[in-house]
Amino acid sequence: MRRGWVEYSRSTDEPPSVAVAKALAQFEGCSPTSMETPLYEFIDPDALDALFATRPDETSRDPGEVRFATETATVVIRLEMVRVFERVSC
């Protein structure tokens, strides 16, 4: 059961890739482990986590966002949240 959009608040100790999987599952109306297409088919989970991790010298990275699309959704990831929108094609 897909909705028009979902917003998922990420805790500071939750990797972004886990938050994205949970948000996409919520959007699709299923559990993260039962999604038809794995997250790595759309984005590299390790690279995503690295983009939001602190630097090796323990300083924070500048805030930013990452966007990618699946067959059914557009996903926007920020430090504190993940938003999933129904994908609109032209």
Short mmCIF file of N, CA, C and O in Angstrom, two decimals:
data_model
loop_
_atom_site.label_atom_id
_atom_site.label_comp_id
_atom_site.label_asym_id
_atom_site.label_seq_id
_atom_site.Cartn_x
_atom_site.Cartn_y
_atom_site.Cartn_z
N MET A 1 0.84 -1.18 0.00
CA MET A 1 0.00 0.00 0.00
C MET A 1 0.89 1.24 0.00
O MET A 1 1.42 1.64 1.01
N ARG A 2 1.05 1.83 -1.11
CA ARG A 2 1.93 2.98 -1.26
C ARG A 2 1.17 4.27 -0.94
O ARG A 2 0.01 4.42 -1.27
N ARG A 3 1.85 5.19 -0.28
CA ARG A 3 1.29 6.50 0.00
C ARG A 3 1.95 7.52 -0.91
O ARG A 3 2.92 7.22 -1.58
N GLY A 4 1.48 8.76 -0.89
CA GLY A 4 2.07 9.81 -1.69
C GLY A 4 3.47 10.18 -1.24
O GLY A 4 4.33 10.50 -2.04
N TRP A 5 3.72 10.10 0.08
CA TRP A 5 5.05 10.40 0.60
C TRP A 5 5.17 9.89 2.03
O TRP A 5 4.17 9.66 2.70
N VAL A 6 6.42 9.72 2.47
CA VAL A 6 6.73 9.26 3.83
C VAL A 6 7.90 10.08 4.33
O VAL A 6 8.84 10.35 3.57
N GLU A 7 7.86 10.49 5.59
CA GLU A 7 9.01 11.12 6.22
C GLU A 7 9.42 10.26 7.40
O GLU A 7 8.59 9.92 8.24
N TYR A 8 10.69 9.90 7.43
CA TYR A 8 11.25 9.05 8.48
C TYR A 8 12.33 9.82 9.21
O TYR A 8 13.29 10.29 8.58
N SER A 9 12.19 9.96 10.52
CA SER A 9 13.20 10.65 11.33
C SER A 9 14.28 9.65 11.72
O SER A 9 13.98 8.60 12.29
N ARG A 10 15.52 10.00 11.44
CA ARG A 10 16.64 9.10 11.69
C ARG A 10 17.28 9.45 13.02
O ARG A 10 17.56 10.61 13.31
N SER A 11 17.54 8.44 13.85
CA SER A 11 18.27 8.68 15.09
C SER A 11 19.76 8.83 14.77
O SER A 11 20.23 8.35 13.73
N THR A 12 20.49 9.48 15.64
CA THR A 12 21.89 9.78 15.36
C THR A 12 22.75 8.53 15.27
O THR A 12 23.78 8.54 14.61
N ASP A 13 22.35 7.44 15.92
CA ASP A 13 23.16 6.22 15.87
C ASP A 13 22.70 5.24 14.79
O ASP A 13 23.25 4.15 14.66
N GLU A 14 21.71 5.62 14.00
CA GLU A 14 21.20 4.75 12.94
C GLU A 14 21.88 5.09 11.61
O GLU A 14 21.85 6.24 11.18
N PRO A 15 22.51 4.12 10.96
CA PRO A 15 23.14 4.41 9.68
C PRO A 15 22.12 4.90 8.65
O PRO A 15 20.97 4.41 8.63
N PRO A 16 22.49 5.83 7.80
CA PRO A 16 21.56 6.33 6.78
C PRO A 16 20.99 5.21 5.91
O PRO A 16 19.82 5.24 5.55
N SER A 17 21.80 4.21 5.58
CA SER A 17 21.31 3.12 4.73
C SER A 17 20.17 2.35 5.40
O SER A 17 19.21 1.95 4.73
N VAL A 18 20.25 2.18 6.71
CA VAL A 18 19.18 1.50 7.45
C VAL A 18 17.92 2.38 7.47
O VAL A 18 16.80 1.89 7.26
N ALA A 19 18.10 3.67 7.69
CA ALA A 19 16.97 4.60 7.69
C ALA A 19 16.28 4.61 6.33
O ALA A 19 15.05 4.63 6.25
N VAL A 20 17.06 4.59 5.25
CA VAL A 20 16.48 4.58 3.91
C VAL A 20 15.69 3.30 3.68
O VAL A 20 14.57 3.33 3.15
N ALA A 21 16.25 2.16 4.06
CA ALA A 21 15.55 0.89 3.90
C ALA A 21 14.23 0.90 4.66
O ALA A 21 13.19 0.45 4.14
N LYS A 22 14.23 1.43 5.88
CA LYS A 22 13.00 1.50 6.68
C LYS A 22 11.98 2.45 6.06
O LYS A 22 10.79 2.16 6.02
N ALA A 23 12.46 3.61 5.58
CA ALA A 23 11.55 4.59 4.97
C ALA A 23 10.94 4.03 3.68
O ALA A 23 9.74 4.19 3.43
N LEU A 24 11.75 3.38 2.85
CA LEU A 24 11.23 2.79 1.61
C LEU A 24 10.23 1.68 1.92
O LEU A 24 9.18 1.58 1.26
N ALA A 25 10.51 0.87 2.92
CA ALA A 25 9.58 -0.20 3.30
C ALA A 25 8.26 0.39 3.80
O ALA A 25 7.19 -0.11 3.45
N GLN A 26 8.35 1.45 4.60
CA GLN A 26 7.14 2.11 5.08
C GLN A 26 6.34 2.65 3.90
O GLN A 26 5.12 2.52 3.84
N PHE A 27 7.03 3.25 2.94
CA PHE A 27 6.39 3.80 1.75
C PHE A 27 5.68 2.69 0.95
O PHE A 27 4.58 2.86 0.47
N GLU A 28 6.35 1.54 0.84
CA GLU A 28 5.81 0.42 0.07
C GLU A 28 4.82 -0.43 0.86
O GLU A 28 4.15 -1.29 0.29
N GLY A 29 4.76 -0.20 2.20
CA GLY A 29 3.81 -0.96 3.01
C GLY A 29 4.27 -2.37 3.30
O GLY A 29 3.45 -3.30 3.33
N CYS A 30 5.56 -2.57 3.49
CA CYS A 30 6.09 -3.90 3.78
C CYS A 30 7.22 -3.76 4.79
O CYS A 30 7.54 -2.67 5.23
N SER A 31 7.83 -4.87 5.16
CA SER A 31 8.98 -4.81 6.07
C SER A 31 10.25 -4.62 5.25
O SER A 31 10.29 -5.01 4.07
N PRO A 32 11.30 -4.05 5.84
CA PRO A 32 12.54 -3.84 5.09
C PRO A 32 13.13 -5.14 4.53
O PRO A 32 13.73 -5.14 3.47
N THR A 33 12.92 -6.25 5.22
CA THR A 33 13.48 -7.52 4.74
C THR A 33 12.65 -8.17 3.64
O THR A 33 13.13 -9.10 3.00
N SER A 34 11.45 -7.68 3.41
CA SER A 34 10.62 -8.29 2.37
C SER A 34 10.47 -7.41 1.12
O SER A 34 9.64 -7.71 0.26
N MET A 35 11.28 -6.37 1.01
CA MET A 35 11.21 -5.52 -0.18
C MET A 35 11.63 -6.31 -1.40
O MET A 35 12.55 -7.13 -1.34
N GLU A 36 10.95 -6.08 -2.51
CA GLU A 36 11.21 -6.83 -3.74
C GLU A 36 12.61 -6.58 -4.30
O GLU A 36 13.26 -7.50 -4.77
N THR A 37 13.05 -5.34 -4.26
CA THR A 37 14.36 -5.00 -4.82
C THR A 37 15.26 -4.49 -3.70
O THR A 37 14.89 -3.58 -2.97
N PRO A 38 16.44 -5.09 -3.53
CA PRO A 38 17.34 -4.64 -2.46
C PRO A 38 17.84 -3.22 -2.69
O PRO A 38 17.96 -2.76 -3.83
N LEU A 39 18.13 -2.54 -1.59
CA LEU A 39 18.59 -1.15 -1.65
C LEU A 39 19.81 -0.99 -2.55
O LEU A 39 19.91 -0.03 -3.31
N TYR A 40 20.73 -1.95 -2.52
CA TYR A 40 21.96 -1.82 -3.30
C TYR A 40 21.73 -1.84 -4.81
O TYR A 40 22.62 -1.52 -5.58
N GLU A 41 20.52 -2.14 -5.25
CA GLU A 41 20.19 -2.05 -6.67
C GLU A 41 20.06 -0.59 -7.11
O GLU A 41 20.12 -0.29 -8.30
N PHE A 42 19.88 0.31 -6.15
CA PHE A 42 19.66 1.73 -6.45
C PHE A 42 20.79 2.63 -5.99
O PHE A 42 21.06 3.65 -6.59
N ILE A 43 21.41 2.28 -4.85
CA ILE A 43 22.47 3.11 -4.27
C ILE A 43 23.38 2.21 -3.44
O ILE A 43 22.92 1.23 -2.86
N ASP A 44 24.64 2.57 -3.38
CA ASP A 44 25.61 1.80 -2.60
C ASP A 44 25.42 2.15 -1.11
O ASP A 44 25.72 3.28 -0.71
N PRO A 45 24.92 1.23 -0.29
CA PRO A 45 24.68 1.54 1.12
C PRO A 45 25.94 1.97 1.88
O PRO A 45 25.88 2.87 2.72
N ASP A 46 27.08 1.34 1.59
CA ASP A 46 28.32 1.72 2.29
C ASP A 46 28.75 3.14 1.92
O ASP A 46 29.18 3.91 2.78
N ALA A 47 28.62 3.49 0.66
CA ALA A 47 28.97 4.84 0.23
C ALA A 47 28.02 5.87 0.85
O ALA A 47 28.45 6.94 1.28
N LEU A 48 26.74 5.54 0.91
CA LEU A 48 25.77 6.43 1.53
C LEU A 48 26.12 6.67 3.00
O LEU A 48 26.14 7.82 3.46
N ASP A 49 26.42 5.61 3.72
CA ASP A 49 26.79 5.76 5.13
C ASP A 49 28.05 6.61 5.28
O ASP A 49 28.14 7.45 6.18
N ALA A 50 29.01 6.42 4.39
CA ALA A 50 30.26 7.18 4.44
C ALA A 50 30.02 8.68 4.20
O ALA A 50 30.70 9.53 4.80
N LEU A 51 29.07 9.01 3.34
CA LEU A 51 28.79 10.42 3.05
C LEU A 51 28.30 11.17 4.29
O LEU A 51 28.52 12.37 4.42
N PHE A 52 27.62 10.47 5.18
CA PHE A 52 27.06 11.12 6.37
C PHE A 52 27.87 10.85 7.63
O PHE A 52 27.53 11.34 8.70
N ALA A 53 28.94 10.09 7.53
CA ALA A 53 29.77 9.77 8.70
C ALA A 53 30.66 10.96 9.05
O ALA A 53 30.96 11.81 8.22
N THR A 54 31.10 10.99 10.31
CA THR A 54 32.07 12.01 10.69
C THR A 54 33.39 11.71 9.98
O THR A 54 33.67 10.58 9.60
N ARG A 55 34.19 12.74 9.82
CA ARG A 55 35.49 12.58 9.16
C ARG A 55 36.43 11.78 10.07
O ARG A 55 36.19 11.68 11.28
N PRO A 56 37.51 11.26 9.51
CA PRO A 56 38.48 10.51 10.34
C PRO A 56 39.02 11.32 11.52
O PRO A 56 39.35 10.75 12.55
N ASP A 57 39.08 12.65 11.37
CA ASP A 57 39.56 13.47 12.49
C ASP A 57 38.42 13.84 13.46
O ASP A 57 38.58 14.70 14.31
N GLU A 58 37.27 13.16 13.32
CA GLU A 58 36.10 13.31 14.19
C GLU A 58 35.34 14.63 14.02
O GLU A 58 34.49 14.95 14.84
N THR A 59 35.63 15.41 12.98
CA THR A 59 34.86 16.61 12.73
C THR A 59 33.65 16.25 11.88
O THR A 59 33.66 15.28 11.12
N SER A 60 32.59 17.03 12.02
CA SER A 60 31.37 16.79 11.27
C SER A 60 31.51 17.29 9.83
O SER A 60 32.24 18.24 9.56
N ARG A 61 30.79 16.64 8.97
CA ARG A 61 30.74 17.10 7.58
C ARG A 61 29.69 18.21 7.47
O ARG A 61 28.80 18.33 8.31
N ASP A 62 29.81 19.03 6.42
CA ASP A 62 28.80 20.05 6.18
C ASP A 62 27.47 19.37 5.87
O ASP A 62 27.43 18.32 5.24
N PRO A 63 26.36 19.98 6.31
CA PRO A 63 25.06 19.37 6.01
C PRO A 63 24.83 19.36 4.50
O PRO A 63 25.28 20.23 3.77
N GLY A 64 24.16 18.36 4.06
CA GLY A 64 23.84 18.24 2.65
C GLY A 64 22.75 17.21 2.48
O GLY A 64 22.15 16.75 3.45
N GLU A 65 22.48 16.87 1.23
CA GLU A 65 21.48 15.86 0.97
C GLU A 65 21.88 15.02 -0.22
O GLU A 65 22.66 15.44 -1.06
N VAL A 66 21.34 13.82 -0.25
CA VAL A 66 21.54 12.88 -1.35
C VAL A 66 20.15 12.53 -1.87
O VAL A 66 19.22 12.33 -1.08
N ARG A 67 20.03 12.46 -3.18
CA ARG A 67 18.76 12.07 -3.81
C ARG A 67 19.03 10.93 -4.77
O ARG A 67 20.04 10.91 -5.46
N PHE A 68 18.08 10.00 -4.84
CA PHE A 68 18.13 8.95 -5.85
C PHE A 68 16.71 8.48 -6.11
O PHE A 68 15.79 8.80 -5.36
N ALA A 69 16.54 7.73 -7.17
CA ALA A 69 15.21 7.26 -7.56
C ALA A 69 15.18 5.75 -7.65
O ALA A 69 16.18 5.11 -8.00
N THR A 70 14.04 5.18 -7.31
CA THR A 70 13.76 3.77 -7.53
C THR A 70 12.71 3.71 -8.63
O THR A 70 12.36 4.75 -9.21
N GLU A 71 12.18 2.52 -8.90
CA GLU A 71 11.13 2.43 -9.92
C GLU A 71 9.87 3.20 -9.52
O GLU A 71 9.14 3.69 -10.36
N THR A 72 9.61 3.30 -8.22
CA THR A 72 8.35 3.88 -7.75
C THR A 72 8.50 5.14 -6.92
O THR A 72 7.50 5.79 -6.62
N ALA A 73 9.73 5.50 -6.53
CA ALA A 73 9.88 6.59 -5.57
C ALA A 73 11.13 7.42 -5.83
O ALA A 73 12.08 6.97 -6.45
N THR A 74 11.08 8.65 -5.33
CA THR A 74 12.26 9.50 -5.23
C THR A 74 12.59 9.60 -3.75
O THR A 74 11.71 9.85 -2.92
N VAL A 75 13.86 9.38 -3.40
CA VAL A 75 14.31 9.36 -2.02
C VAL A 75 15.25 10.53 -1.77
O VAL A 75 16.17 10.75 -2.55
N VAL A 76 15.00 11.27 -0.71
CA VAL A 76 15.84 12.41 -0.31
C VAL A 76 16.35 12.12 1.09
O VAL A 76 15.56 11.90 2.02
N ILE A 77 17.68 12.11 1.23
CA ILE A 77 18.30 11.79 2.52
C ILE A 77 19.02 13.02 3.04
O ILE A 77 19.84 13.61 2.33
N ARG A 78 18.73 13.39 4.27
CA ARG A 78 19.45 14.44 4.99
C ARG A 78 19.94 13.83 6.29
O ARG A 78 19.52 12.74 6.67
N LEU A 79 20.77 14.54 6.98
CA LEU A 79 21.37 14.03 8.21
C LEU A 79 20.32 13.51 9.19
O LEU A 79 20.45 12.43 9.75
N GLU A 80 19.24 14.26 9.38
CA GLU A 80 18.27 13.93 10.41
C GLU A 80 17.03 13.19 9.92
O GLU A 80 16.22 12.73 10.71
N MET A 81 16.84 13.09 8.59
CA MET A 81 15.62 12.47 8.11
C MET A 81 15.76 11.94 6.69
O MET A 81 16.68 12.29 5.96
N VAL A 82 14.79 11.10 6.34
CA VAL A 82 14.66 10.55 4.98
C VAL A 82 13.24 10.82 4.53
O VAL A 82 12.29 10.56 5.27
N ARG A 83 13.09 11.34 3.34
CA ARG A 83 11.76 11.54 2.75
C ARG A 83 11.68 10.69 1.48
O ARG A 83 12.61 10.65 0.68
N VAL A 84 10.54 10.05 1.31
CA VAL A 84 10.27 9.23 0.14
C VAL A 84 9.00 9.75 -0.50
O VAL A 84 7.97 9.85 0.16
N PHE A 85 9.10 10.11 -1.77
CA PHE A 85 7.97 10.65 -2.53
C PHE A 85 7.62 9.70 -3.66
O PHE A 85 8.51 9.09 -4.26
N GLU A 86 6.35 9.66 -3.99
CA GLU A 86 5.95 8.89 -5.16
C GLU A 86 6.62 9.48 -6.39
O GLU A 86 6.60 10.70 -6.59
N ARG A 87 7.22 8.62 -7.18
CA ARG A 87 7.96 9.08 -8.36
C ARG A 87 6.97 9.51 -9.45
O ARG A 87 6.01 8.81 -9.74
N VAL A 88 7.25 10.66 -10.01
CA VAL A 88 6.44 11.20 -11.10
C VAL A 88 7.27 11.13 -12.36
O VAL A 88 8.41 11.62 -12.39
N SER A 89 6.74 10.50 -13.38
CA SER A 89 7.49 10.43 -14.64
C SER A 89 6.75 11.26 -15.70
O SER A 89 5.54 11.37 -15.69
N CYS A 90 7.53 11.83 -16.58
CA CYS A 90 6.97 12.69 -17.63
C CYS A 90 6.80 11.92 -18.91
O CYS A 90 7.54 11.08 -19.26
#
